[in-house]
Short mmCIF file of N, CA and C in Angstrom, two decimals:
data_model
loop_
_atom_site.label_atom_id
_atom_site.label_comp_id
_atom_site.label_asym_id
_atom_site.label_seq_id
_atom_site.Cartn_x
_atom_site.Cartn_y
_atom_site.Cartn_z
N MET A 1 11.77 24.50 -16.84
CA MET A 1 10.79 23.51 -17.25
C MET A 1 10.56 22.55 -16.09
N HIS A 2 9.33 22.21 -15.86
CA HIS A 2 8.96 21.27 -14.80
C HIS A 2 9.61 19.92 -15.10
N LEU A 3 10.16 19.26 -14.08
CA LEU A 3 10.88 18.00 -14.25
C LEU A 3 10.03 16.92 -14.92
N LEU A 4 8.75 16.82 -14.55
CA LEU A 4 7.89 15.80 -15.16
C LEU A 4 7.71 16.07 -16.65
N ASN A 5 7.55 17.34 -17.03
CA ASN A 5 7.44 17.67 -18.45
C ASN A 5 8.73 17.33 -19.19
N LEU A 6 9.87 17.63 -18.57
CA LEU A 6 11.15 17.31 -19.20
C LEU A 6 11.29 15.81 -19.39
N MET A 7 10.95 15.02 -18.40
CA MET A 7 11.07 13.56 -18.51
C MET A 7 10.13 13.03 -19.59
N PHE A 8 8.93 13.59 -19.70
CA PHE A 8 7.99 13.18 -20.74
C PHE A 8 8.53 13.57 -22.11
N LEU A 9 9.07 14.77 -22.21
CA LEU A 9 9.59 15.29 -23.47
C LEU A 9 10.78 14.48 -23.97
N ILE A 10 11.66 14.10 -23.08
CA ILE A 10 12.87 13.36 -23.46
C ILE A 10 12.53 12.05 -24.15
N ARG A 11 11.44 11.42 -23.80
CA ARG A 11 11.10 10.13 -24.42
C ARG A 11 10.74 10.27 -25.90
N PHE A 12 10.39 11.48 -26.35
CA PHE A 12 10.09 11.72 -27.76
C PHE A 12 11.35 12.03 -28.58
N VAL A 13 12.43 12.34 -27.91
CA VAL A 13 13.64 12.81 -28.59
C VAL A 13 14.60 11.65 -28.83
N GLU A 14 15.01 11.51 -30.08
CA GLU A 14 15.99 10.48 -30.42
C GLU A 14 17.39 11.04 -30.20
N GLY A 15 18.24 10.28 -29.54
CA GLY A 15 19.61 10.73 -29.32
C GLY A 15 19.74 11.65 -28.12
N ASP A 16 20.82 12.41 -28.11
CA ASP A 16 21.15 13.30 -27.01
C ASP A 16 20.21 14.50 -26.96
N PHE A 17 19.65 14.77 -25.79
CA PHE A 17 18.66 15.85 -25.64
C PHE A 17 19.27 17.22 -25.91
N ASP A 18 20.47 17.48 -25.41
CA ASP A 18 21.11 18.79 -25.62
C ASP A 18 21.39 19.03 -27.10
N THR A 19 21.78 18.00 -27.82
CA THR A 19 21.99 18.12 -29.26
C THR A 19 20.68 18.43 -29.96
N TYR A 20 19.61 17.78 -29.53
CA TYR A 20 18.29 18.03 -30.10
C TYR A 20 17.88 19.50 -29.90
N VAL A 21 18.09 20.01 -28.70
CA VAL A 21 17.72 21.39 -28.40
C VAL A 21 18.48 22.36 -29.31
N LYS A 22 19.77 22.12 -29.50
CA LYS A 22 20.56 22.99 -30.40
C LYS A 22 20.04 22.90 -31.83
N GLN A 23 19.69 21.71 -32.27
CA GLN A 23 19.22 21.49 -33.64
C GLN A 23 17.86 22.15 -33.88
N ILE A 24 16.93 21.99 -32.95
CA ILE A 24 15.57 22.50 -33.15
C ILE A 24 15.53 24.02 -33.14
N GLN A 25 16.54 24.66 -32.60
CA GLN A 25 16.60 26.12 -32.58
C GLN A 25 16.93 26.72 -33.95
N LYS A 26 17.39 25.91 -34.87
CA LYS A 26 17.73 26.40 -36.20
C LYS A 26 16.45 26.70 -36.98
N PRO A 27 16.44 27.80 -37.75
CA PRO A 27 15.20 28.22 -38.44
C PRO A 27 14.70 27.26 -39.51
N HIS A 28 15.54 26.41 -40.05
CA HIS A 28 15.11 25.50 -41.11
C HIS A 28 14.64 24.14 -40.57
N VAL A 29 14.69 23.95 -39.27
CA VAL A 29 14.30 22.67 -38.66
C VAL A 29 12.85 22.77 -38.17
N TRP A 30 12.05 21.78 -38.53
CA TRP A 30 10.63 21.77 -38.18
C TRP A 30 10.41 20.98 -36.90
N GLY A 31 9.36 21.34 -36.18
CA GLY A 31 9.02 20.66 -34.95
C GLY A 31 8.18 19.41 -35.19
N GLY A 32 7.95 18.67 -34.13
CA GLY A 32 7.16 17.45 -34.20
C GLY A 32 6.46 17.20 -32.88
N GLU A 33 6.45 15.95 -32.44
CA GLU A 33 5.76 15.58 -31.21
C GLU A 33 6.22 16.36 -29.98
N PRO A 34 7.53 16.51 -29.76
CA PRO A 34 7.94 17.26 -28.56
C PRO A 34 7.39 18.69 -28.55
N GLU A 35 7.37 19.32 -29.72
CA GLU A 35 6.89 20.69 -29.80
C GLU A 35 5.38 20.78 -29.63
N LEU A 36 4.65 19.80 -30.14
CA LEU A 36 3.20 19.76 -29.93
C LEU A 36 2.88 19.58 -28.44
N PHE A 37 3.62 18.69 -27.80
CA PHE A 37 3.44 18.47 -26.36
C PHE A 37 3.68 19.76 -25.58
N MET A 38 4.79 20.42 -25.86
CA MET A 38 5.13 21.64 -25.13
C MET A 38 4.17 22.78 -25.48
N ALA A 39 3.75 22.88 -26.74
CA ALA A 39 2.81 23.93 -27.15
C ALA A 39 1.50 23.80 -26.37
N SER A 40 1.04 22.57 -26.15
CA SER A 40 -0.21 22.39 -25.41
C SER A 40 -0.08 22.95 -24.00
N HIS A 41 1.09 22.82 -23.40
CA HIS A 41 1.29 23.31 -22.03
C HIS A 41 1.54 24.82 -22.00
N VAL A 42 2.28 25.32 -22.96
CA VAL A 42 2.51 26.77 -23.01
C VAL A 42 1.20 27.51 -23.25
N LEU A 43 0.39 26.98 -24.16
CA LEU A 43 -0.90 27.60 -24.50
C LEU A 43 -2.02 27.20 -23.56
N GLN A 44 -1.76 26.19 -22.72
CA GLN A 44 -2.76 25.62 -21.82
C GLN A 44 -4.03 25.27 -22.59
N THR A 45 -3.82 24.57 -23.70
CA THR A 45 -4.89 24.19 -24.62
C THR A 45 -4.63 22.77 -25.10
N PRO A 46 -5.66 21.95 -25.21
CA PRO A 46 -5.45 20.61 -25.77
C PRO A 46 -5.12 20.68 -27.26
N ILE A 47 -4.30 19.75 -27.71
CA ILE A 47 -3.96 19.61 -29.12
C ILE A 47 -4.27 18.18 -29.52
N THR A 48 -5.05 18.02 -30.57
CA THR A 48 -5.41 16.69 -31.08
C THR A 48 -4.79 16.52 -32.46
N VAL A 49 -4.13 15.37 -32.65
CA VAL A 49 -3.47 15.07 -33.92
C VAL A 49 -4.25 13.96 -34.62
N TYR A 50 -4.57 14.20 -35.89
CA TYR A 50 -5.31 13.24 -36.70
C TYR A 50 -4.44 12.75 -37.84
N MET A 51 -4.84 11.60 -38.39
CA MET A 51 -4.19 11.03 -39.56
C MET A 51 -5.26 10.40 -40.42
N LYS A 52 -5.09 10.49 -41.72
CA LYS A 52 -6.05 9.87 -42.64
C LYS A 52 -5.88 8.35 -42.57
N ASP A 53 -7.00 7.65 -42.50
CA ASP A 53 -6.98 6.19 -42.43
C ASP A 53 -7.99 5.65 -43.42
N GLU A 54 -7.50 5.00 -44.45
CA GLU A 54 -8.38 4.47 -45.50
C GLU A 54 -9.34 3.42 -44.95
N LYS A 55 -8.86 2.56 -44.05
CA LYS A 55 -9.71 1.51 -43.48
C LYS A 55 -10.87 2.09 -42.68
N ALA A 56 -10.59 3.17 -41.97
CA ALA A 56 -11.63 3.81 -41.16
C ALA A 56 -12.53 4.70 -42.02
N GLY A 57 -12.08 4.98 -43.23
CA GLY A 57 -12.88 5.82 -44.12
C GLY A 57 -12.83 7.30 -43.78
N GLY A 58 -11.77 7.72 -43.15
CA GLY A 58 -11.66 9.14 -42.81
C GLY A 58 -10.46 9.39 -41.92
N LEU A 59 -10.66 10.23 -40.94
CA LEU A 59 -9.59 10.60 -40.02
C LEU A 59 -9.71 9.83 -38.71
N ILE A 60 -8.55 9.51 -38.15
CA ILE A 60 -8.51 8.91 -36.81
C ILE A 60 -7.62 9.78 -35.92
N THR A 61 -7.89 9.75 -34.66
CA THR A 61 -7.07 10.45 -33.68
C THR A 61 -5.86 9.58 -33.39
N ILE A 62 -4.65 10.16 -33.54
CA ILE A 62 -3.44 9.39 -33.26
C ILE A 62 -2.70 9.89 -32.03
N ALA A 63 -2.98 11.11 -31.59
CA ALA A 63 -2.33 11.63 -30.38
C ALA A 63 -3.16 12.78 -29.81
N GLU A 64 -3.09 12.90 -28.50
CA GLU A 64 -3.75 14.01 -27.81
C GLU A 64 -2.79 14.53 -26.76
N TYR A 65 -2.60 15.83 -26.75
CA TYR A 65 -1.71 16.47 -25.79
C TYR A 65 -2.50 17.49 -25.00
N GLY A 66 -2.12 17.70 -23.74
CA GLY A 66 -2.75 18.73 -22.92
C GLY A 66 -4.18 18.43 -22.54
N GLN A 67 -4.52 17.16 -22.38
CA GLN A 67 -5.89 16.81 -22.02
C GLN A 67 -6.28 17.33 -20.64
N GLU A 68 -5.29 17.64 -19.81
CA GLU A 68 -5.61 18.20 -18.49
C GLU A 68 -6.23 19.60 -18.59
N TYR A 69 -6.18 20.20 -19.78
CA TYR A 69 -6.80 21.51 -20.00
C TYR A 69 -8.21 21.37 -20.57
N GLY A 70 -8.72 20.16 -20.62
CA GLY A 70 -10.06 19.89 -21.13
C GLY A 70 -10.01 19.35 -22.54
N LYS A 71 -11.17 19.01 -23.05
CA LYS A 71 -11.26 18.49 -24.42
C LYS A 71 -12.04 19.43 -25.32
N GLU A 72 -12.47 20.55 -24.76
CA GLU A 72 -13.26 21.51 -25.54
C GLU A 72 -12.34 22.34 -26.41
N ASP A 73 -12.73 22.51 -27.66
CA ASP A 73 -12.05 23.40 -28.60
C ASP A 73 -10.54 23.18 -28.69
N PRO A 74 -10.11 21.95 -28.99
CA PRO A 74 -8.67 21.71 -29.11
C PRO A 74 -8.11 22.34 -30.40
N ILE A 75 -6.82 22.56 -30.39
CA ILE A 75 -6.12 22.86 -31.63
C ILE A 75 -6.02 21.53 -32.36
N ARG A 76 -6.37 21.51 -33.63
CA ARG A 76 -6.34 20.26 -34.39
C ARG A 76 -5.29 20.35 -35.49
N VAL A 77 -4.51 19.27 -35.61
CA VAL A 77 -3.52 19.20 -36.68
C VAL A 77 -3.65 17.86 -37.38
N LEU A 78 -3.31 17.86 -38.65
CA LEU A 78 -3.34 16.66 -39.47
C LEU A 78 -1.92 16.22 -39.74
N TYR A 79 -1.60 14.98 -39.38
CA TYR A 79 -0.27 14.42 -39.61
C TYR A 79 -0.27 13.70 -40.95
N HIS A 80 0.67 14.07 -41.82
CA HIS A 80 0.76 13.47 -43.15
C HIS A 80 1.84 12.40 -43.23
N GLY A 81 2.60 12.20 -42.20
CA GLY A 81 3.70 11.26 -42.24
C GLY A 81 5.01 12.00 -42.50
N PHE A 82 6.10 11.34 -42.19
CA PHE A 82 7.43 11.90 -42.40
C PHE A 82 7.59 13.25 -41.70
N GLY A 83 6.94 13.42 -40.55
CA GLY A 83 7.11 14.62 -39.76
C GLY A 83 6.40 15.85 -40.27
N HIS A 84 5.42 15.70 -41.17
CA HIS A 84 4.73 16.86 -41.72
C HIS A 84 3.34 16.99 -41.12
N TYR A 85 3.04 18.18 -40.57
CA TYR A 85 1.76 18.48 -39.96
C TYR A 85 1.15 19.70 -40.64
N ASP A 86 -0.18 19.74 -40.71
CA ASP A 86 -0.91 20.91 -41.19
C ASP A 86 -2.01 21.24 -40.19
N ALA A 87 -2.38 22.51 -40.12
CA ALA A 87 -3.53 22.90 -39.30
C ALA A 87 -4.78 22.26 -39.89
N LEU A 88 -5.73 21.90 -39.04
CA LEU A 88 -6.93 21.21 -39.48
C LEU A 88 -8.16 21.89 -38.89
N LEU A 89 -9.09 22.22 -39.74
CA LEU A 89 -10.36 22.79 -39.30
C LEU A 89 -11.44 21.76 -39.56
N ILE A 90 -12.14 21.36 -38.50
CA ILE A 90 -13.20 20.35 -38.61
C ILE A 90 -14.49 20.96 -38.10
N HIS A 91 -15.54 20.86 -38.88
CA HIS A 91 -16.85 21.26 -38.39
C HIS A 91 -17.27 20.24 -37.34
N GLU A 92 -17.73 20.68 -36.21
CA GLU A 92 -18.05 19.79 -35.09
C GLU A 92 -18.97 18.64 -35.48
N SER A 93 -19.89 18.86 -36.39
CA SER A 93 -20.81 17.79 -36.78
C SER A 93 -20.10 16.69 -37.57
N LYS A 94 -18.87 16.97 -38.03
CA LYS A 94 -18.12 16.00 -38.82
C LYS A 94 -16.86 15.53 -38.12
N ALA A 95 -16.71 15.81 -36.85
CA ALA A 95 -15.51 15.44 -36.12
C ALA A 95 -15.36 13.92 -36.10
N PRO A 96 -14.13 13.41 -36.27
CA PRO A 96 -13.90 11.97 -36.26
C PRO A 96 -14.25 11.36 -34.91
N THR A 97 -14.74 10.15 -34.95
CA THR A 97 -15.09 9.46 -33.72
C THR A 97 -14.18 8.27 -33.46
N HIS A 98 -13.36 7.88 -34.43
CA HIS A 98 -12.48 6.73 -34.28
C HIS A 98 -11.26 7.10 -33.45
N LYS A 99 -10.86 6.21 -32.55
CA LYS A 99 -9.68 6.44 -31.73
C LYS A 99 -8.63 5.41 -32.10
N SER A 100 -7.40 5.86 -32.22
CA SER A 100 -6.28 4.97 -32.48
C SER A 100 -5.92 4.24 -31.20
N LYS A 101 -5.27 3.13 -31.32
CA LYS A 101 -4.79 2.39 -30.16
C LYS A 101 -3.34 2.72 -29.86
N LEU A 102 -2.82 3.78 -30.49
CA LEU A 102 -1.44 4.20 -30.23
C LEU A 102 -1.32 4.83 -28.88
#
């Protein structure tokens, strides 16, 4: 793994990195931000994460990974909270325009 990617990835991991790696390899453990970050680089595709926001009246972008691969045709996922993500299909004419300040 490239050192810069490793340093970026470590900031998402709580606790000891080696312990995290052992834990995430278990089949019952789900991925999160570190895995989305790495998936964008392995696939060389941008990944955009959305979350429902009542104040905005729809979806807002809360994270973007792999922007160096462009912004065209990203993989889109919806974050529900508590580490749960679902695949998201958005018709381009209805794509969210609100950006989070995260």
